[in-house]
Short mmCIF file of C-alpha atoms in Angstrom, two decimals:
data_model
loop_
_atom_site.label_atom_id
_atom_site.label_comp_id
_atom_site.label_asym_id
_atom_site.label_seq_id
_atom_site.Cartn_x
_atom_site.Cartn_y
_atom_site.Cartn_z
CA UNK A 267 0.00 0.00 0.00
CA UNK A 268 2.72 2.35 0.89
CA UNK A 269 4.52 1.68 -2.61
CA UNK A 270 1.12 2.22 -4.66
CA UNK A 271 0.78 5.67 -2.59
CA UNK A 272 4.01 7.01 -3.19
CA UNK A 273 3.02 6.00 -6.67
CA UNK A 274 -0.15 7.63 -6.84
CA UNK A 275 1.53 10.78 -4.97
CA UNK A 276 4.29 11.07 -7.90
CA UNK A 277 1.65 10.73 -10.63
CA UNK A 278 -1.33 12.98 -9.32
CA UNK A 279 1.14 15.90 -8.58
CA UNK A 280 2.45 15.87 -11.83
CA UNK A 281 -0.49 15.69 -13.77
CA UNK A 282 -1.46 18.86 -11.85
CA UNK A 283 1.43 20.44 -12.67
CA UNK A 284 1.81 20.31 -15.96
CA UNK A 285 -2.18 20.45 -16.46
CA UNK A 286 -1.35 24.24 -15.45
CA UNK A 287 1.89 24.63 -17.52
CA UNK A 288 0.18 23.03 -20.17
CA UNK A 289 -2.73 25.04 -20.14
CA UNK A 290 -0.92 27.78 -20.27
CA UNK A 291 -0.22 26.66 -23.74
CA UNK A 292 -2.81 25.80 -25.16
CA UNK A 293 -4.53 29.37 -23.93
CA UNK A 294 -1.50 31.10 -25.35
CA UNK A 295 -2.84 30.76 -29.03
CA UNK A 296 -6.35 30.90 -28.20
CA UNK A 297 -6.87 33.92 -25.75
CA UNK A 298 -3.67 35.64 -24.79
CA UNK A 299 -2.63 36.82 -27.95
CA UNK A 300 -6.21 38.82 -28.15
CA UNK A 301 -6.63 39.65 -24.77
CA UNK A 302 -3.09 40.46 -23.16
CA UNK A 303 -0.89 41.17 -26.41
CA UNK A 304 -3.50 42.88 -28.56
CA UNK A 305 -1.55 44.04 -32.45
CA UNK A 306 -2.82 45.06 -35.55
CA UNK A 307 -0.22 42.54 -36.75
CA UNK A 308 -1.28 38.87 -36.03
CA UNK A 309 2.15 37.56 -36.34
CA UNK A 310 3.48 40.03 -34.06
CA UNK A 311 0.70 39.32 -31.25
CA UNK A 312 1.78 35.52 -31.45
CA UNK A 313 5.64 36.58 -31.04
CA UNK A 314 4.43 38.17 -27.98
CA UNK A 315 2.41 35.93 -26.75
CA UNK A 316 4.99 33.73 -27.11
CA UNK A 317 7.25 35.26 -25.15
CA UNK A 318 5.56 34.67 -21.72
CA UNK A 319 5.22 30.71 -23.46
CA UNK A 320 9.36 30.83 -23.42
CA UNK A 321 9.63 32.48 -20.06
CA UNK A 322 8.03 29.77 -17.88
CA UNK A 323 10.71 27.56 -19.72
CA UNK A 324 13.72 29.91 -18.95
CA UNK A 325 12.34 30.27 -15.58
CA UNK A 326 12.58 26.23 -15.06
CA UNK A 327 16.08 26.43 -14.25
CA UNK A 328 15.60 29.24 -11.84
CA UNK A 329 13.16 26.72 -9.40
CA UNK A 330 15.97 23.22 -10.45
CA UNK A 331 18.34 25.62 -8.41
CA UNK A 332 15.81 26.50 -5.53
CA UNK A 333 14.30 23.51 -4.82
CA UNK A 334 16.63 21.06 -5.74
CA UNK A 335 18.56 22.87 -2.81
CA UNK A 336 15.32 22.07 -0.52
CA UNK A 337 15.19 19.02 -2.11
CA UNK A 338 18.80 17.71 -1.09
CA UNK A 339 18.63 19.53 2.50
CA UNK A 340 15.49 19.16 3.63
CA UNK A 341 13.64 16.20 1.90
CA UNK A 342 11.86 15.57 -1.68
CA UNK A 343 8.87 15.72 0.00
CA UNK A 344 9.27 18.88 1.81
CA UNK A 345 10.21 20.40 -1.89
CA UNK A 346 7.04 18.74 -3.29
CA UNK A 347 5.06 20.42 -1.28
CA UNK A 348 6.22 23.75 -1.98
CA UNK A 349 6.26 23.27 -5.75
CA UNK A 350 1.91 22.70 -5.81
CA UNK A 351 1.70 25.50 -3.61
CA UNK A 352 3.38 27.98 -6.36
CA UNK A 353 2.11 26.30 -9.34
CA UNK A 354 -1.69 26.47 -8.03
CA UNK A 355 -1.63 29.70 -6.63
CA UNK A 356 -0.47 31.07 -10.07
CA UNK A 357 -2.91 29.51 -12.35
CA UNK A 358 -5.40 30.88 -10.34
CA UNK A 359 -3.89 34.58 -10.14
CA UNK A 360 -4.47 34.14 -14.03
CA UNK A 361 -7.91 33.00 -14.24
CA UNK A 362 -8.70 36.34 -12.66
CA UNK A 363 -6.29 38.24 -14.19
CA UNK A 364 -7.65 41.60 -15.35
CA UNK A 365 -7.07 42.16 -19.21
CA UNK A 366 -5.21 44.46 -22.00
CA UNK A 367 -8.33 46.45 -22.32
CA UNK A 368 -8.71 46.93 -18.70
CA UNK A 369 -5.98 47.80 -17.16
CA UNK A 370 -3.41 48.61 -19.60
CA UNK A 371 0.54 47.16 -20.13
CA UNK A 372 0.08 46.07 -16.28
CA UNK A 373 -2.09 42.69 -17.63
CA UNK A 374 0.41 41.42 -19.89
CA UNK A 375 3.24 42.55 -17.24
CA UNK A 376 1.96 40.72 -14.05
CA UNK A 377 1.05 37.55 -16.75
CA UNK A 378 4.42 37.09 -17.29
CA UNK A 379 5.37 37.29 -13.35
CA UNK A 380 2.82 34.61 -12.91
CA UNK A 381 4.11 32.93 -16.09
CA UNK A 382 7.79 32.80 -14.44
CA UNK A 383 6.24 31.34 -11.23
CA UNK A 384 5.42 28.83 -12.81
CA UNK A 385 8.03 28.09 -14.64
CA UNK A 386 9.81 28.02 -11.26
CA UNK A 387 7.49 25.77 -9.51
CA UNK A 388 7.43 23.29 -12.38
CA UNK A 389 11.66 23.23 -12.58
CA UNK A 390 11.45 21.84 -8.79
CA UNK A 391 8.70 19.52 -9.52
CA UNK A 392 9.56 17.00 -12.26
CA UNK A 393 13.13 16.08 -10.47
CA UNK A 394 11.31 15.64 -7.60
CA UNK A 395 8.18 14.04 -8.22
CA UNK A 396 11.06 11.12 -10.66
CA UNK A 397 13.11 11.00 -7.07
CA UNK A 398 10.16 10.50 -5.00
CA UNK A 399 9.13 6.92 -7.44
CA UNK A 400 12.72 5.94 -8.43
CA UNK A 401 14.19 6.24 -4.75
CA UNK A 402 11.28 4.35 -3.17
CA UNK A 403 11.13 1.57 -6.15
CA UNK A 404 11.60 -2.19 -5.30
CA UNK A 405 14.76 -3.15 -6.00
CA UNK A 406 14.23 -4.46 -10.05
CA UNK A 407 11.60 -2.44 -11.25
CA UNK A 408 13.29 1.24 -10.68
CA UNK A 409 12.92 1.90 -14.48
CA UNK A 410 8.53 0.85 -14.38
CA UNK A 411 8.79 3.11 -11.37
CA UNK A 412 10.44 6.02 -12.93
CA UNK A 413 8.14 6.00 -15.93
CA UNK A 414 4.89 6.36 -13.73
CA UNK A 415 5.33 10.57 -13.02
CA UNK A 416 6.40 10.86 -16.70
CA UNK A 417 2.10 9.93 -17.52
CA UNK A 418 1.22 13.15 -16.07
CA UNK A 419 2.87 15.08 -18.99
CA UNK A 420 0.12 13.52 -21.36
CA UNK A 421 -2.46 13.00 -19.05
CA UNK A 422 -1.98 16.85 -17.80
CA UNK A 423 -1.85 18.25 -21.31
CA UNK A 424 -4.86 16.84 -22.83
CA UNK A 425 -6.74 17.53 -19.39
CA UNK A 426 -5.60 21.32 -19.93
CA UNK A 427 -6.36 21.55 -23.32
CA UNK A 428 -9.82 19.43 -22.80
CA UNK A 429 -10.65 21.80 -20.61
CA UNK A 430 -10.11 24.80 -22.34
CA UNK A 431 -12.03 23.07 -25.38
CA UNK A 432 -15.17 22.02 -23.32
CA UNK A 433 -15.72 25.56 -22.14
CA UNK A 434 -15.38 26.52 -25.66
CA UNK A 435 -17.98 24.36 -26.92
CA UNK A 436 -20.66 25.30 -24.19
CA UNK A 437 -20.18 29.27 -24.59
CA UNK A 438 -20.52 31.72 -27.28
CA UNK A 439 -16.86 32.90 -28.14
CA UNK A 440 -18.00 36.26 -26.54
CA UNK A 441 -18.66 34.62 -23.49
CA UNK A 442 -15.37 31.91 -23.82
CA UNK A 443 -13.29 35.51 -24.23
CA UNK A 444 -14.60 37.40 -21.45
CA UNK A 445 -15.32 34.45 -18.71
CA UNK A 446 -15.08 31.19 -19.95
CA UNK A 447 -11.63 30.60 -20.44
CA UNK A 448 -10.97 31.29 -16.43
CA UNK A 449 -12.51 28.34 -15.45
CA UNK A 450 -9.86 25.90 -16.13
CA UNK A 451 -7.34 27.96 -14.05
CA UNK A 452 -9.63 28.48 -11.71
CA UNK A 453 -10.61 24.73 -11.38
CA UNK A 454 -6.63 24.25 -10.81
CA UNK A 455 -6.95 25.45 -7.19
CA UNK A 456 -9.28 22.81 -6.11
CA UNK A 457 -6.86 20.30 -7.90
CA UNK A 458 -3.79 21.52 -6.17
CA UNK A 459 -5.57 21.38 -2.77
CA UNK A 460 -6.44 17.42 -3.58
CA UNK A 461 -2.68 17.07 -4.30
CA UNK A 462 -1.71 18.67 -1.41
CA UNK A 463 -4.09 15.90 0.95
CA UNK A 464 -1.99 13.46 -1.25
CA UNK A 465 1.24 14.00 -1.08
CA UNK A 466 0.92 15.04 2.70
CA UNK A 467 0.21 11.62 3.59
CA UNK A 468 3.24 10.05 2.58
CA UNK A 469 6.99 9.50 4.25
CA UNK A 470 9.90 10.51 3.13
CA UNK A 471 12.12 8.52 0.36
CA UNK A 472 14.32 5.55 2.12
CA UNK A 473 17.11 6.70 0.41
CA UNK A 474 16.95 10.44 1.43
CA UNK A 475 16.10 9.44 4.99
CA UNK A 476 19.34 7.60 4.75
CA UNK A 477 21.32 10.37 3.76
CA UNK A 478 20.17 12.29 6.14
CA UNK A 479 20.60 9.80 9.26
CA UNK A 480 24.36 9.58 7.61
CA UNK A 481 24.61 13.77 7.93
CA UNK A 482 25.85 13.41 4.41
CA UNK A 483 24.08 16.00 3.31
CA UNK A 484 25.45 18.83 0.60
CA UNK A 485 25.95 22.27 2.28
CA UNK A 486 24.84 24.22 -1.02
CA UNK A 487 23.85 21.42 -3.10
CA UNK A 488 24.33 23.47 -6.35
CA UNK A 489 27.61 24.40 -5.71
CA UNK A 490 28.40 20.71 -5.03
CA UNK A 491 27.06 19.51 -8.14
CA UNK A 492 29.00 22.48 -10.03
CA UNK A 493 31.92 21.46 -8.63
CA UNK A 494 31.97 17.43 -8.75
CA UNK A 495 29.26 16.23 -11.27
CA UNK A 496 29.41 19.27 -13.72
CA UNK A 497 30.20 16.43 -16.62
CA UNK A 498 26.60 14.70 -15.80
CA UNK A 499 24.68 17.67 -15.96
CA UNK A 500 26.17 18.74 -19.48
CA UNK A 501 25.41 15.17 -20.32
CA UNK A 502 21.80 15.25 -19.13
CA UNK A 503 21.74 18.95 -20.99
CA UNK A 504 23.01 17.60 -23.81
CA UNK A 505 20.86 14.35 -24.23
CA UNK A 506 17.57 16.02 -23.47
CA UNK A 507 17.97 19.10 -25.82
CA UNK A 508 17.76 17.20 -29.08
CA UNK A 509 13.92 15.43 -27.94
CA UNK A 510 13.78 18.58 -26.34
CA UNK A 511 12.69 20.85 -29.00
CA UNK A 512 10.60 17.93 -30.94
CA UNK A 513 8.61 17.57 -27.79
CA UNK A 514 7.95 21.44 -27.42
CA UNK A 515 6.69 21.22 -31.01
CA UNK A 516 4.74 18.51 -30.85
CA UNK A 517 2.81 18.96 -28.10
CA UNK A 518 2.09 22.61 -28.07
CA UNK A 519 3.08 24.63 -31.47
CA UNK A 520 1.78 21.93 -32.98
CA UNK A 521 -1.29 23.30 -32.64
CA UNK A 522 -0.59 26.68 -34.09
CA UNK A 523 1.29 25.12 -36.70
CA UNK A 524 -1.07 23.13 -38.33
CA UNK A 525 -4.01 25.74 -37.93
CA UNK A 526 -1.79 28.30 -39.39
CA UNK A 527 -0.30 27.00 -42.36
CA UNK A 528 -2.09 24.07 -43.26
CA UNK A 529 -5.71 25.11 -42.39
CA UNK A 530 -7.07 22.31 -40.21
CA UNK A 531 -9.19 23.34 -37.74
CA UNK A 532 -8.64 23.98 -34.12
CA UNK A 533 -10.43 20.61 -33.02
CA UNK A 534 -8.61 18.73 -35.86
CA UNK A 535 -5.01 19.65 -34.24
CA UNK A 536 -6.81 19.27 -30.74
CA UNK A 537 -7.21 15.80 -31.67
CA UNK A 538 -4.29 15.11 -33.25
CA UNK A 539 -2.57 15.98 -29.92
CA UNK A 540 -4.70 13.68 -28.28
CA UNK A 541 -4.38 11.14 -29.73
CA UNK A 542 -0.62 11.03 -29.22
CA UNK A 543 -0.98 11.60 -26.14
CA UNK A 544 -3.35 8.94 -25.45
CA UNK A 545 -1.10 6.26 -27.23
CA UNK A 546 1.90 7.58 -24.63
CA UNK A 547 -0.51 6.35 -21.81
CA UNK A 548 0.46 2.98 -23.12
CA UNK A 549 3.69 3.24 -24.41
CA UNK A 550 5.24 4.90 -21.06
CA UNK A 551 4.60 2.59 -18.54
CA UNK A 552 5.18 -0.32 -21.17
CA UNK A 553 8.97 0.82 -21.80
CA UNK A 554 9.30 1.69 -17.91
CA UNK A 555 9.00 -1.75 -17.78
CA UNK A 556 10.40 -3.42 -20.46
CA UNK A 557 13.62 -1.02 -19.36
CA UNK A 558 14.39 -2.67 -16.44
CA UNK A 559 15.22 -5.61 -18.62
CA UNK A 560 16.98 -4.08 -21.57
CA UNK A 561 19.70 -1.69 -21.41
CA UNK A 562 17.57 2.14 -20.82
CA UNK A 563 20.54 3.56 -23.02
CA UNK A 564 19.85 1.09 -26.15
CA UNK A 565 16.01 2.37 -25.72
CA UNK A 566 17.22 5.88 -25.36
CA UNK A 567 19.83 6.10 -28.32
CA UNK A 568 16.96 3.81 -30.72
CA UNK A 569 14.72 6.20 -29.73
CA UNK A 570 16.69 9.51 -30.99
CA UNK A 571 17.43 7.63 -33.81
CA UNK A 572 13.86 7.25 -34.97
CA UNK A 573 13.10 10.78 -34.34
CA UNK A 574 16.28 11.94 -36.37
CA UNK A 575 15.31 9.68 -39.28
CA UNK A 576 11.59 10.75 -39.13
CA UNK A 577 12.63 14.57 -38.78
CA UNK A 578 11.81 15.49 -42.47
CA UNK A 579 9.44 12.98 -43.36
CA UNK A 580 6.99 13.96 -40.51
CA UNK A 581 6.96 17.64 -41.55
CA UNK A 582 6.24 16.93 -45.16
CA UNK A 583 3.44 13.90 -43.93
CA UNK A 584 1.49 16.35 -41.44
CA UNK A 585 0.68 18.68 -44.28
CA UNK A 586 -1.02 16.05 -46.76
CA UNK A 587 -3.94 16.03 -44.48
CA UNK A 588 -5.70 15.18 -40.90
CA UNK A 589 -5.65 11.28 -41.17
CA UNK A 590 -1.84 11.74 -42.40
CA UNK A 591 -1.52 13.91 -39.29
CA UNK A 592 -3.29 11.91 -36.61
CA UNK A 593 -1.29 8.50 -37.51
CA UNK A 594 2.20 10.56 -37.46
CA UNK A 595 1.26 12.08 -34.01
CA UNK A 596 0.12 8.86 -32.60
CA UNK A 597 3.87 7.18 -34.37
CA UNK A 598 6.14 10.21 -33.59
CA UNK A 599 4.65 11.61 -30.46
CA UNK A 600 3.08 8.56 -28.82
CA UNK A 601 5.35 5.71 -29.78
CA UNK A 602 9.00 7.22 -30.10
CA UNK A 603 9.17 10.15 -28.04
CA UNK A 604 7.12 8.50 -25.72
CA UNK A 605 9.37 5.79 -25.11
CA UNK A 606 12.26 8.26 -24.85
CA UNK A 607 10.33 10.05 -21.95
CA UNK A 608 9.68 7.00 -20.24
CA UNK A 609 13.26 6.27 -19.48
CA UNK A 610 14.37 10.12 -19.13
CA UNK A 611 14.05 10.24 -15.70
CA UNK A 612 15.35 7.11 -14.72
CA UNK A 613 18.01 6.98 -17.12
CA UNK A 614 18.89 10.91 -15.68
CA UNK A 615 18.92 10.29 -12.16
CA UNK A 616 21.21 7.56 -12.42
CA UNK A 617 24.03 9.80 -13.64
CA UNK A 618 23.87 11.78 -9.44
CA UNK A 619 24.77 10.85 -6.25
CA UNK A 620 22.19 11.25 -3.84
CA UNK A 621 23.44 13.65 -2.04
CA UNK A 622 23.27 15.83 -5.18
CA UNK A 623 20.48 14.11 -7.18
CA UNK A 624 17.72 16.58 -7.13
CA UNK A 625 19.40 19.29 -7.70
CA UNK A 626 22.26 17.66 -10.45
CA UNK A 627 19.20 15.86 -12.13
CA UNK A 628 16.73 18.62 -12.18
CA UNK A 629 19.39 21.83 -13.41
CA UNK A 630 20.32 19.51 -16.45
CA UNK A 631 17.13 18.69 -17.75
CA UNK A 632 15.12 22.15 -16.83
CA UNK A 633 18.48 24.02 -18.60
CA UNK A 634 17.67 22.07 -21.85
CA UNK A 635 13.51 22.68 -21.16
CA UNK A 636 14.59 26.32 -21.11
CA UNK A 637 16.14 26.19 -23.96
CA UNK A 638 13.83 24.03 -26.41
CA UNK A 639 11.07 26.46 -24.51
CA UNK A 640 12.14 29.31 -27.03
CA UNK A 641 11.60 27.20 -30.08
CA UNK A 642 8.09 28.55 -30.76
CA UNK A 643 9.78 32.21 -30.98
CA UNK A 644 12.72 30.17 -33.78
CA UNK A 645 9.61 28.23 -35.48
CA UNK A 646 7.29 31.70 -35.68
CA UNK A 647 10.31 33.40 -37.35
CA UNK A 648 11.72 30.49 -39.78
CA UNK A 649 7.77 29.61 -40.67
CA UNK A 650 7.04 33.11 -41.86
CA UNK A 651 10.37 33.49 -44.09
CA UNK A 652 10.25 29.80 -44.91
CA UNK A 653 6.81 28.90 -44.57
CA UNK A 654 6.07 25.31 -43.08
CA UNK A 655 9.10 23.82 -44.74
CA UNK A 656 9.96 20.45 -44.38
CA UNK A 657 13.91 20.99 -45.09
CA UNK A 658 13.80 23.78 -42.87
CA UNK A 659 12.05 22.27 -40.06
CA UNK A 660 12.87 18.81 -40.29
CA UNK A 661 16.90 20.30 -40.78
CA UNK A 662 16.05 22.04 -37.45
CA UNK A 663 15.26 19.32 -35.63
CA UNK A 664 17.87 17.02 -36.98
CA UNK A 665 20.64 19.82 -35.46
CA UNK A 666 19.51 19.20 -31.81
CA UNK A 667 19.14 15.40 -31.97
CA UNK A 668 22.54 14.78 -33.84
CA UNK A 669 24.04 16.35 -30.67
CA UNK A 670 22.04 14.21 -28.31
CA UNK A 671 22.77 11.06 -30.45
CA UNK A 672 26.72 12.11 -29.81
CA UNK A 673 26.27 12.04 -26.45
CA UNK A 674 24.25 9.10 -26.10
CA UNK A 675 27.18 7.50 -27.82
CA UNK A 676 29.48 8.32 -25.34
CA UNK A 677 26.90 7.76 -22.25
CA UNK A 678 27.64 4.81 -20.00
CA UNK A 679 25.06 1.92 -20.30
CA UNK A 680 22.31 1.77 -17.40
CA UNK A 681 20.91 -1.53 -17.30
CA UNK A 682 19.17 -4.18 -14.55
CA UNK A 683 21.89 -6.30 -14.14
CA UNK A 684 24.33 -2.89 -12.54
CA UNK A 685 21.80 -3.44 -9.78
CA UNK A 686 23.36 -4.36 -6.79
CA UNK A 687 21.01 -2.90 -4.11
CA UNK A 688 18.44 -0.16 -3.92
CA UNK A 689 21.02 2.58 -3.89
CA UNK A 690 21.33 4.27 -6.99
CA UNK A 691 24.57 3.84 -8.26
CA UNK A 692 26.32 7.44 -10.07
CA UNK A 693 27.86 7.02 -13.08
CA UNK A 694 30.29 9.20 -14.86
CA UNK A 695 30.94 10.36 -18.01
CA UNK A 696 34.89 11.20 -18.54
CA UNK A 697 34.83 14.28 -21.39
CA UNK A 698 38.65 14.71 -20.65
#
């Protein structure tokens, strides 16, 4: 029972978390850029718009720093805590958020504070919410453990975006633009409260408590990690960046993308997204598994490789219509990159010592989130010089996973059978 908690603990405040980040999102396209960036230029209100998208990424790193430093002091728990607190109390600072036409440049201002908050909360969360499964996993099934948080990711976008597009359907879009589109940040309060009751009712991970019984603990945990395991966070950096930007664009500007420049309608790329997403429901927990057997890097590096060789060819498929669309979303999003993300933070946190691991594992991967968080801004700019290019695009992505395929090369292998005990064992790469 204790096991399944901690489970359901990991999972539930993650799909909270990124329901808000993720609603964000989807809003950005469909409200924000009329309400809070308001332009004669359409282009130019979706640059803006976008802007506040990219900041809650560069913020990411900003809360990997601050709570990774709770996280490794005080407990992962104690961290997880705090991270709900900020992530719900901003979502619902936006759903009654005064607009452009209200009160001026203050909206859009204080949207991007709230924006940033987020982006803070969410950098503490994911490393946390991975350590909280992964450090209390049975000793064998650490990868199926790790893969469980990953589900909020899908579960929490299409909840954010399905509720965004059931308001839409039972209001007029007068009514969606002046009240309707609150509700679902609203709603995000009550959510965060239930996660709260959750997570409150579990211990501690063993391994953490261990740490701390050993007063082993890192002074300033970011300073420590700087210092000894500087290698694994460029590694982690350097893996994620390349699925990084894929995953940005195919789960979010996706949806502007294909509206834009191919013409499909909003619930057509709605659905499209969903149905990726829905196929990751199976295909996470299904590689979580079958990693714990097979060697996480193999699944990894065949993984990038899939997405490098589909780069072009998905870019020039999308465009030949929805059904060519939905079965490349459900392939590219829900197959590949799903199995990448299912061994991601697993795979990650193996590279730390424990001492170090929230805060080593969380400022890699949130320092490549912040930086595949500006690709809408690259994407607006290249799509209206190049329109929706396939070279162009598919070259694009084909940049960032060639250097994450590099680096996967190099990466040392993470498999079952280096399982001696429940510790988590560090591994280093040597770059010298």
């Amino acid at each position: 029972m204790k096991k399944s908690r901690v489970l359901f603990a990991s999972l539930a405040g993650s799909v909270i978390e990124w329901y808000d980040f993720y609603l964000y999102g989807t809003a950005t396209g469909l409200v924000f850029t009329t309400l809070f960036f308001p332009n004669h230029d359409p282009a130019i209100s979706l640059l803006l718009a976008f802007v506040t998208f990219g900041a809650g990424y560069a913020a990411r790193p900003i809360g990997s720093i601050l709570f990774g430093h709770m996280g490794d002091r005080i407990g992962r728990k104690a961290a997880l805590m705090f991270t709900l607190i900020g992530m719900g109390g901003s979502s619902m600072l936006i759903g009654v958020l005064p607009t452009y036409a209200q009160v001026g440049l203050a909206a859009p201002a204080i949207l991007v504070v709230l924006r940033l908050i987020q982006g803070i909360s969410l950098g503490g969360e994911w490393g946390g919410a991975i350590l909280l499964a992964t450090e209390s996993a049975p000793k064998g099934v650490r990868g199926l453990y790790g893969s469980i948080p990953q589900l909020g990711v899908p579960i929490g976008l299409v909840a954010g975006s399905f509720s965004l597009t059931l308001i839409s359907s039972l209001t007029t879009d007068a009514q969606f633009l002046s009240w309707g589109w609150r509700i679902p940040f609203l709603l995000s309060g009550v959510l965060i409260g239930l996660a709260i009751w959750v997570r409150s009712g579990i211990e501690e991970t063993p391994e953490f408590k261990a740490q701390k019984d050993s007063g082993d603990l890192a002074k300033v945990p970011i300073i420590e990690t700087l210092k000894h395991d500087w290698r694994s966070v460029l590694q982690v950096i350097g893996l994620k960046i390349g699925d990084g930007f894929f995953n940005v664009f195919i789960m979010s500007y996706v949806l502007v993308f294909t509206t834009l420049y191919f013409g499909y309608s909003q619930d057509s790329a709605l659905t499209g997204l969903t149905i990726g997403c829905a196929t990751m429901l199976i295909t996470i927990p299904v590689i979580g598994y079958i990693s714990d057997f097979i060697d996480r890097k193999i699944i990894y590096f065949g993984g990038l490789t899939l997405l490098f060789v589909l780069a072009i060819p998905y870019f020039t498929i999308i465009g030949r219509g929805v059904g060519w669309f939905y079965m490349m979303q459900a392939v590219v999003l829900g197959v590949i990159w799903g199995a990448i993300f299912s061994t991601q933070g697993t795979l990650f946190s193996e590279l730390f010592p424990a001492k170090v691991r929230y805060t080593g594992l969380s400022v890699g991967y949130q320092v490549a989130a912040a930086i595949a968080g500006f690709g809408p801004l690259i994407w607006t700019a290249m799509a209206e010089s190049y329109g929706p290019s396939p070279l162009v695009f598919g070259g694009f992505m084909m940049a960032g996973l060639a250097i994450s395929l590099a680096l996967c090369i190099l990466s040392p292998h993470f498999s079952r059978r280096k399982e001696k005990d429940q510790t988590l064992k560090p591994h280093k790469l040597d770059l010298n």
